[in-house]
Tab-separated table of C-alpha atoms and ligand atoms in Angstrom:
chain	number	residue	atom	x	y	z
Z	1	MET	CA	71.431	107.176	103.166
Z	2	ASN	CA	71.228	106.652	99.411
Z	3	VAL	CA	74.059	107.398	97.037
Z	4	ALA	CA	72.512	110.600	95.656
Z	5	GLU	CA	72.223	112.041	99.162
Z	6	ALA	CA	75.800	111.023	99.918
Z	7	ILE	CA	77.135	112.649	96.750
Z	8	SER	CA	75.327	115.895	97.414
Z	9	LEU	CA	76.693	115.972	100.984
Z	10	ILE	CA	80.211	115.335	99.646
Z	11	GLU	CA	79.796	118.116	97.110
Z	12	THR	CA	78.722	120.577	99.803
Z	13	GLY	CA	81.626	119.560	102.046
Z	14	ASP	CA	79.474	117.947	104.740
Z	15	PHE	CA	81.501	114.755	105.209
Z	16	ALA	CA	80.655	113.561	108.720
Z	17	PRO	CA	77.223	112.036	107.931
Z	18	VAL	CA	78.650	110.228	104.880
Z	19	LEU	CA	81.422	108.711	107.000
Z	20	ALA	CA	78.869	107.671	109.620
Z	21	ALA	CA	76.578	106.050	107.043
Z	22	GLY	CA	79.451	104.392	105.173
Z	23	THR	CA	80.791	102.761	108.339
Z	24	GLY	CA	77.370	101.978	109.826
Z	25	PRO	CA	75.354	98.733	109.680
Z	26	ASP	CA	74.287	99.205	106.045
Z	27	GLY	CA	77.589	100.758	105.041
Z	28	ALA	CA	78.679	98.128	102.528
Z	29	ALA	CA	76.041	98.997	99.934
Z	30	LEU	CA	76.789	102.720	100.190
Z	31	ARG	CA	80.534	102.098	99.927
Z	32	GLU	CA	80.012	100.037	96.785
Z	33	ALA	CA	77.763	102.708	95.247
Z	34	LEU	CA	80.306	105.441	96.022
Z	35	ALA	CA	83.099	103.304	94.550
Z	36	GLU	CA	81.081	102.953	91.358
Z	37	ARG	CA	80.582	106.694	91.245
Z	38	ALA	CA	84.304	107.257	91.896
Z	39	ARG	CA	85.201	105.047	88.909
Z	40	ALA	CA	82.691	106.941	86.778
Z	41	VAL	CA	84.216	110.345	87.569
Z	42	ARG	CA	87.755	109.010	87.066
Z	43	GLU	CA	86.951	107.587	83.617
Z	44	PRO	CA	86.677	110.756	81.479
Z	45	ILE	CA	89.925	112.123	82.947
Z	46	TYR	CA	92.225	109.111	83.214
Z	47	GLY	CA	90.303	106.333	81.451
Z	48	ASN	CA	91.431	102.936	82.691
Z	49	ASP	CA	95.046	104.046	82.898
Z	50	VAL	CA	96.934	103.365	86.091
Z	51	PHE	CA	100.200	105.235	86.546
Z	52	VAL	CA	103.217	103.557	87.993
Z	53	ARG	CA	105.876	105.171	90.220
Z	54	GLY	CA	109.136	103.423	91.004
Z	55	LEU	CA	109.806	103.884	94.689
Z	56	ILE	CA	113.461	104.134	95.751
Z	57	GLU	CA	113.864	104.125	99.529
Z	58	ILE	CA	117.092	106.085	99.774
Z	59	SER	CA	117.674	106.185	103.540
Z	60	SER	CA	116.312	104.659	106.729
Z	61	TYR	CA	118.103	107.220	108.898
Z	62	CYS	CA	115.711	109.737	110.401
Z	63	ARG	CA	116.251	112.570	112.840
Z	64	ASN	CA	112.532	112.718	113.563
Z	65	ASP	CA	110.608	110.779	116.146
Z	66	CYS	CA	107.046	110.369	114.909
Z	67	ARG	CA	105.279	108.043	117.334
Z	68	TYR	CA	103.750	105.798	114.677
Z	69	CYS	CA	106.841	105.149	112.559
Z	70	GLY	CA	109.297	102.266	112.863
Z	71	LEU	CA	112.125	104.462	111.565
Z	72	ARG	CA	111.738	106.977	114.423
Z	73	ALA	CA	115.072	108.087	115.886
Z	74	SER	CA	114.366	106.534	119.283
Z	75	ASN	CA	113.984	103.068	117.764
Z	76	LYS	CA	117.566	102.022	118.459
Z	77	ALA	CA	116.876	98.530	117.132
Z	78	ALA	CA	116.083	99.791	113.624
Z	79	GLU	CA	118.685	98.820	111.038
Z	80	ARG	CA	119.895	101.923	109.276
Z	81	TYR	CA	121.229	102.205	105.739
Z	82	ARG	CA	121.575	104.814	103.081
Z	83	LEU	CA	121.989	104.328	99.346
Z	84	SER	CA	124.865	106.036	97.584
Z	85	PRO	CA	124.163	108.371	94.670
Z	86	SER	CA	125.407	105.679	92.285
Z	87	ASP	CA	123.103	103.051	93.884
Z	88	ILE	CA	120.200	105.458	93.388
Z	89	LEU	CA	121.084	106.055	89.743
Z	90	ALA	CA	121.324	102.320	89.143
Z	91	CYS	CA	117.793	101.900	90.579
Z	92	ALA	CA	116.510	104.724	88.363
Z	93	ASP	CA	118.089	103.061	85.295
Z	94	GLU	CA	116.471	99.752	86.198
Z	95	GLY	CA	113.143	101.566	86.626
Z	96	TYR	CA	113.496	103.131	83.201
Z	97	ARG	CA	114.092	99.702	81.632
Z	98	LEU	CA	110.959	98.446	83.381
Z	99	GLY	CA	108.876	101.237	81.842
Z	100	PHE	CA	108.648	103.623	84.797
Z	101	ARG	CA	108.609	107.303	83.855
Z	102	THR	CA	108.431	108.540	87.442
Z	103	VAL	CA	110.847	107.751	90.236
Z	104	VAL	CA	110.089	108.634	93.834
Z	105	LEU	CA	113.062	109.248	96.092
Z	106	GLN	CA	111.730	108.547	99.561
Z	107	GLY	CA	113.583	108.526	102.832
Z	108	GLY	CA	113.809	109.584	106.435
Z	109	GLU	CA	115.080	113.037	107.348
Z	110	ASP	CA	118.759	112.166	106.923
Z	111	ALA	CA	121.360	114.956	107.191
Z	112	PHE	CA	123.602	113.113	104.701
Z	113	PHE	CA	121.229	114.164	101.913
Z	114	THR	CA	122.132	117.835	101.762
Z	115	ASP	CA	120.751	120.031	99.002
Z	116	GLU	CA	124.031	119.648	97.159
Z	117	VAL	CA	123.967	115.839	97.235
Z	118	LEU	CA	120.294	115.698	96.256
Z	119	CYS	CA	120.655	118.257	93.461
Z	120	GLY	CA	123.472	116.149	92.008
Z	121	ILE	CA	121.294	113.029	92.091
Z	122	ILE	CA	118.277	114.790	90.567
Z	123	ARG	CA	120.391	116.268	87.768
Z	124	SER	CA	121.971	112.912	86.979
Z	125	ILE	CA	118.590	111.190	86.754
Z	126	LYS	CA	117.272	113.933	84.482
Z	127	ARG	CA	120.399	113.818	82.324
Z	128	ALA	CA	120.060	110.060	81.845
Z	129	HIS	CA	116.265	110.055	81.401
Z	130	SER	CA	114.911	113.433	80.367
Z	131	ASP	CA	111.365	112.052	80.027
Z	132	THR	CA	111.249	110.845	83.635
Z	133	ALA	CA	109.548	112.800	86.407
Z	134	VAL	CA	111.338	113.002	89.742
Z	135	THR	CA	109.215	112.990	92.874
Z	136	LEU	CA	110.733	113.646	96.290
Z	137	SER	CA	109.374	112.347	99.593
Z	138	LEU	CA	112.000	113.372	102.102
Z	139	GLY	CA	110.081	115.085	104.874
Z	140	GLU	CA	110.255	118.678	105.999
Z	141	ARG	CA	112.925	121.003	104.619
Z	142	GLY	CA	113.200	124.772	104.393
Z	143	ARG	CA	111.769	126.859	101.568
Z	144	GLU	CA	115.260	127.599	100.251
Z	145	SER	CA	116.032	123.896	100.095
Z	146	PHE	CA	112.767	123.087	98.314
Z	147	ALA	CA	113.612	125.878	95.851
Z	148	ARG	CA	117.074	124.474	95.079
Z	149	LEU	CA	115.735	120.953	94.560
Z	150	ARG	CA	113.042	122.289	92.261
Z	151	GLU	CA	115.645	124.206	90.266
Z	152	ALA	CA	117.695	121.026	89.923
Z	153	GLY	CA	114.690	119.438	88.230
Z	154	ALA	CA	112.437	117.872	90.892
Z	155	ASP	CA	108.856	117.865	89.609
Z	156	ARG	CA	106.766	116.703	92.539
Z	157	TYR	CA	106.903	116.474	96.322
Z	158	LEU	CA	104.978	114.178	98.645
Z	159	LEU	CA	104.547	115.356	102.223
Z	160	ARG	CA	101.582	113.841	103.986
Z	161	HIS	CA	99.913	116.315	106.304
Z	162	GLU	CA	99.184	113.271	108.567
Z	163	THR	CA	96.137	114.919	110.188
Z	164	ALA	CA	94.413	118.249	109.700
Z	165	ASP	CA	93.576	118.512	113.412
Z	166	GLU	CA	96.204	120.414	115.343
Z	167	SER	CA	95.848	118.596	118.663
Z	168	HIS	CA	95.779	115.206	116.927
Z	169	TYR	CA	98.946	116.264	115.104
Z	170	ALA	CA	100.566	117.098	118.451
Z	171	MET	CA	99.602	113.685	119.823
Z	172	LEU	CA	101.183	111.795	116.907
Z	173	HIS	CA	104.409	113.795	116.770
Z	174	PRO	CA	107.224	114.922	119.086
Z	175	GLN	CA	107.206	118.462	120.440
Z	176	SER	CA	109.932	119.454	118.018
Z	177	MET	CA	107.459	119.157	115.137
Z	178	SER	CA	104.538	121.453	114.509
Z	179	PHE	CA	101.355	121.399	112.510
Z	180	GLU	CA	102.040	124.981	111.478
Z	181	ASN	CA	105.413	124.085	109.976
Z	182	ARG	CA	103.922	121.110	108.134
Z	183	MET	CA	101.314	123.357	106.544
Z	184	GLN	CA	103.966	125.980	105.759
Z	185	CYS	CA	106.017	123.338	103.931
Z	186	LEU	CA	102.986	122.383	101.832
Z	187	ARG	CA	102.304	126.031	100.960
Z	188	ASP	CA	105.989	126.605	100.101
Z	189	LEU	CA	106.041	123.568	97.810
Z	190	ARG	CA	102.921	124.734	96.042
Z	191	GLY	CA	104.343	128.262	95.648
Z	192	LEU	CA	107.508	126.844	94.069
Z	193	GLY	CA	105.582	125.087	91.324
Z	194	TYR	CA	105.818	121.501	92.520
Z	195	GLN	CA	102.964	119.086	91.958
Z	196	VAL	CA	102.203	118.528	95.643
Z	197	GLY	CA	100.944	115.476	97.500
Z	198	CYS	CA	99.474	115.531	100.987
Z	199	GLY	CA	97.776	112.671	102.775
Z	200	PHE	CA	97.154	110.804	105.991
Z	201	MET	CA	96.887	107.402	107.631
Z	202	VAL	CA	93.487	105.844	108.200
Z	203	GLY	CA	93.000	104.576	111.740
Z	204	SER	CA	95.967	106.346	113.297
Z	205	PRO	CA	95.748	106.431	117.110
Z	206	GLY	CA	93.519	109.292	118.239
Z	207	GLN	CA	91.800	109.643	114.873
Z	208	THR	CA	88.026	110.251	115.075
Z	209	ALA	CA	85.218	110.914	112.620
Z	210	ALA	CA	85.728	114.610	113.413
Z	211	THR	CA	89.452	114.591	112.586
Z	212	LEU	CA	88.750	112.662	109.370
Z	213	ALA	CA	86.137	115.220	108.364
Z	214	LYS	CA	88.839	117.882	108.855
Z	215	ASP	CA	91.233	115.899	106.642
Z	216	LEU	CA	88.611	115.834	103.895
Z	217	ALA	CA	87.876	119.538	104.306
Z	218	PHE	CA	91.592	120.287	104.083
Z	219	ILE	CA	91.888	118.262	100.865
Z	220	ALA	CA	88.828	120.004	99.429
Z	221	SER	CA	90.392	123.412	100.032
Z	222	PHE	CA	94.080	122.693	99.311
Z	223	ARG	CA	93.292	120.630	96.214
Z	224	PRO	CA	96.574	118.710	96.100
Z	225	GLU	CA	97.721	117.170	92.824
Z	226	MET	CA	98.313	113.910	94.719
Z	227	CYS	CA	96.938	112.416	97.899
Z	228	GLY	CA	98.474	109.433	99.690
Z	229	ILE	CA	96.186	107.632	102.059
Z	230	GLY	CA	96.739	104.223	103.547
Z	231	PRO	CA	95.757	102.375	106.693
Z	232	PHE	CA	97.826	102.727	109.854
Z	233	VAL	CA	99.781	99.511	110.502
Z	234	PRO	CA	101.391	99.118	113.934
Z	235	HIS	CA	105.148	98.710	114.266
Z	236	HIS	CA	106.358	96.583	117.187
Z	237	ALA	CA	109.065	98.986	118.385
Z	238	THR	CA	106.946	102.142	118.646
Z	239	PRO	CA	104.677	103.492	121.383
Z	240	TYR	CA	101.736	102.394	119.218
Z	241	ALA	CA	102.797	98.749	118.997
Z	242	ALA	CA	99.564	97.532	120.600
Z	243	GLU	CA	97.190	99.826	118.697
Z	244	PRO	CA	94.835	98.239	116.175
Z	245	ALA	CA	95.521	98.579	112.457
Z	246	GLY	CA	93.323	100.825	110.329
Z	247	SER	CA	90.414	99.482	108.308
Z	248	VAL	CA	90.720	98.556	104.643
Z	249	ALA	CA	87.007	99.264	104.077
Z	250	LEU	CA	87.234	102.750	105.608
Z	251	THR	CA	90.369	103.487	103.572
Z	252	CYS	CA	88.502	102.531	100.395
Z	253	LEU	CA	85.497	104.657	101.375
Z	254	LEU	CA	87.826	107.633	101.870
Z	255	LEU	CA	89.479	107.012	98.489
Z	256	SER	CA	86.038	107.109	96.850
Z	257	ILE	CA	85.008	110.289	98.656
Z	258	ILE	CA	88.267	112.017	97.692
Z	259	ARG	CA	87.915	110.936	94.043
Z	260	ILE	CA	84.337	112.253	93.943
Z	261	MET	CA	85.131	115.633	95.507
Z	262	HIS	CA	88.408	116.154	93.597
Z	263	PRO	CA	88.098	114.086	90.389
Z	264	HIS	CA	91.523	114.967	88.907
Z	265	VAL	CA	93.631	113.995	91.907
Z	266	LEU	CA	96.337	111.321	91.561
Z	267	LEU	CA	95.468	108.706	94.158
Z	268	PRO	CA	97.726	105.743	94.956
Z	269	ALA	CA	96.547	102.318	96.046
Z	270	THR	CA	99.204	102.066	98.744
Z	271	THR	CA	101.524	99.305	99.899
Z	272	ALA	CA	99.942	99.582	103.366
Z	273	LEU	CA	96.579	98.589	101.837
Z	274	GLY	CA	98.254	95.572	100.238
Z	275	THR	CA	99.886	94.724	103.561
Z	276	LEU	CA	96.602	94.471	105.481
Z	277	ASP	CA	94.690	92.650	102.742
Z	278	PRO	CA	96.158	90.517	99.948
Z	279	ASN	CA	93.719	92.222	97.566
Z	280	GLY	CA	93.957	95.626	99.226
Z	281	ARG	CA	95.496	97.449	96.274
Z	282	GLU	CA	92.948	95.983	93.867
Z	283	LYS	CA	90.204	97.172	96.225
Z	284	GLY	CA	91.830	100.600	96.288
Z	285	LEU	CA	91.813	100.795	92.473
Z	286	LEU	CA	88.164	99.752	92.417
Z	287	ALA	CA	87.430	102.502	94.959
Z	288	GLY	CA	88.895	105.183	92.671
Z	289	ALA	CA	92.690	105.073	93.026
Z	290	ASN	CA	94.768	105.390	89.825
Z	291	VAL	CA	98.410	105.074	90.884
Z	292	VAL	CA	100.559	102.177	92.114
Z	293	MET	CA	104.048	102.408	93.532
Z	294	PRO	CA	106.142	99.254	93.117
Z	295	ASN	CA	109.370	99.031	95.041
Z	296	LEU	CA	112.580	99.738	93.102
Z	297	SER	CA	114.950	99.670	96.072
Z	298	PRO	CA	117.773	97.129	96.031
Z	299	VAL	CA	116.429	93.893	97.546
Z	300	SER	CA	119.321	93.927	100.056
Z	301	VAL	CA	117.889	96.970	101.883
Z	302	ARG	CA	114.159	96.480	101.545
Z	303	LYS	CA	113.510	94.803	104.885
Z	304	LYS	CA	115.376	97.620	106.617
Z	305	TYR	CA	112.944	100.262	105.394
Z	306	ALA	CA	110.481	99.119	108.032
Z	307	ILE	CA	107.993	101.909	108.648
Z	308	TYR	CA	105.481	99.319	109.894
Z	309	ASP	CA	105.406	95.539	110.446
Z	310	ASN	CA	104.840	92.883	107.743
Z	311	LYS	CA	105.404	95.230	104.811
Z	312	ILE	CA	104.940	93.443	101.475
Z	313	CYS	CA	107.237	93.466	98.413
Z	314	THR	CA	110.388	93.252	100.529
Z	315	GLY	CA	111.656	89.969	99.051
Z	316	GLU	CA	110.920	90.503	95.371
Z	317	GLU	CA	113.147	91.826	92.619
Z	318	SER	CA	112.007	95.097	91.043
Z	319	ALA	CA	111.000	93.329	87.838
Z	320	GLN	CA	108.919	90.772	89.763
Z	321	CYS	CA	107.189	93.528	91.659
Z	322	ARG	CA	106.420	95.402	88.452
Z	323	PHE	CA	104.940	92.382	86.651
Z	324	CYS	CA	103.025	91.299	89.745
Z	325	LEU	CA	101.438	94.735	89.932
Z	326	GLU	CA	100.671	94.765	86.219
Z	327	ARG	CA	98.656	91.549	86.624
Z	328	ARG	CA	96.879	92.948	89.667
Z	329	VAL	CA	95.964	96.160	87.846
Z	330	GLU	CA	94.639	94.167	84.873
Z	331	SER	CA	92.594	91.940	87.162
Z	332	VAL	CA	90.384	94.935	87.965
Z	333	GLY	CA	89.970	96.077	84.364
Z	334	CYS	CA	92.693	98.739	84.332
Z	335	ARG	CA	96.022	98.903	82.505
Z	336	LEU	CA	99.458	99.967	83.640
Z	337	VAL	CA	100.834	102.650	81.324
Z	338	VAL	CA	104.323	103.818	80.400
Z	339	ASP	CA	103.819	107.512	81.091
Z	340	ARG	CA	105.035	110.229	83.466
Z	341	GLY	CA	101.499	110.305	84.797
Z	342	ASP	CA	101.251	114.021	85.417
Z	343	PHE	CA	98.246	115.612	87.089
Z	344	ARG	CA	95.608	116.452	84.495
Z	345	GLY	CA	94.192	119.744	85.709
J	401	5AD	N1	101.530	102.674	109.309
J	401	5AD	C1	101.129	103.187	108.117
J	401	5AD	N2	101.717	104.248	107.533
J	401	5AD	C2	102.763	104.799	108.179
J	401	5AD	N3	103.528	105.854	107.868
J	401	5AD	C3	104.463	105.993	108.823
J	401	5AD	N4	104.309	105.061	109.773
J	401	5AD	C4	103.250	104.306	109.396
J	401	5AD	C5	102.575	103.205	109.982
J	401	5AD	N5	102.966	102.684	111.148
J	401	5AD	C6	103.270	106.701	106.711
J	401	5AD	C7	103.179	108.167	107.151
J	401	5AD	C8	104.327	108.814	106.405
J	401	5AD	C9	104.594	107.866	105.278
J	401	5AD	C10	105.988	107.906	104.749
J	401	5AD	O1	104.322	106.588	105.806
J	401	5AD	O2	101.934	108.725	106.746
J	401	5AD	O3	104.026	110.090	105.923
J	402	FES	FE1	105.472	93.812	94.742
J	402	FES	FE2	103.463	91.981	94.036
J	402	FES	S1	103.538	94.151	93.871
J	402	FES	S2	105.533	91.659	94.652
């Protein structure tokens, strides 16, 4: 398949043959051509700018039991911690000094973080840094809760859909969770005026070319402002401990396809990509990503936020992580910018 054929298939929403060709024997040349095209469509919208988000991992407690995740409730060996509101503010202040104009509060589904507690934290961050965007990544909550957090000043919400295939969703998650509720959360967030991020793992157990084609079709119709995709990485204390990790090359191909079909989307080069390949994030940027998310959590807790094994950036200070990423971004001809990095619609 040549690149023109691939692009026209992507534009008509016929993804399966492109995935087959891009992962087949002559896939490397097609992947490179699609990456080049992805960079070309990114350029007029975002130039060479890469946006930076300071990630604060606020809690490793989680009431959920997703089969792939090291923080699942049934992993009794996981070390649990939660940051206090003042710890979180201190991280946000440090992020501001380092030039971050977005903070992402990410955590497990922890009952400690009620609407009241979170609204207080969001308001304090906004009071201290009115030009900073606040992104939440705290799992499923009710519409009323999303509404209160939005009113307190939250700008964006990340909630990966994980898979757009209902039976695959049921395989990856406990019975208490449902595909329908996940989708309802995403619709609620959109209706409340958040910039919304969905996304999925590449190479999760049970994933097939058909489920991936459904993920792409979902993204094409939902048109999220952000889309987080990274390879699956096994965690030793989960039912998927012995499953193989996802592929870096397939992740990059998917980043390129998503950039081509939805040119304005904010697309991170994820930590999971950097975990599987020392140059994974650089490869992600070259494939069309335009966001990086350095870790801003206190170094004392970083190893405890173990979603998967061998996670990188767990020993470094926030400033080290920021300057390391800046060099990496520049090594592929991009530049890290001091900017909120809003979706350009
Ligand atoms: N490997 C890669 N990504 C994972 N996530 C959870 N567990 C893993 C894993 N083992 C991703 C999920 C979740 C996000 C916070 O991290 O997609 O939405
Ligand atoms: Fe975190 Fe390199 S990006 S240490």
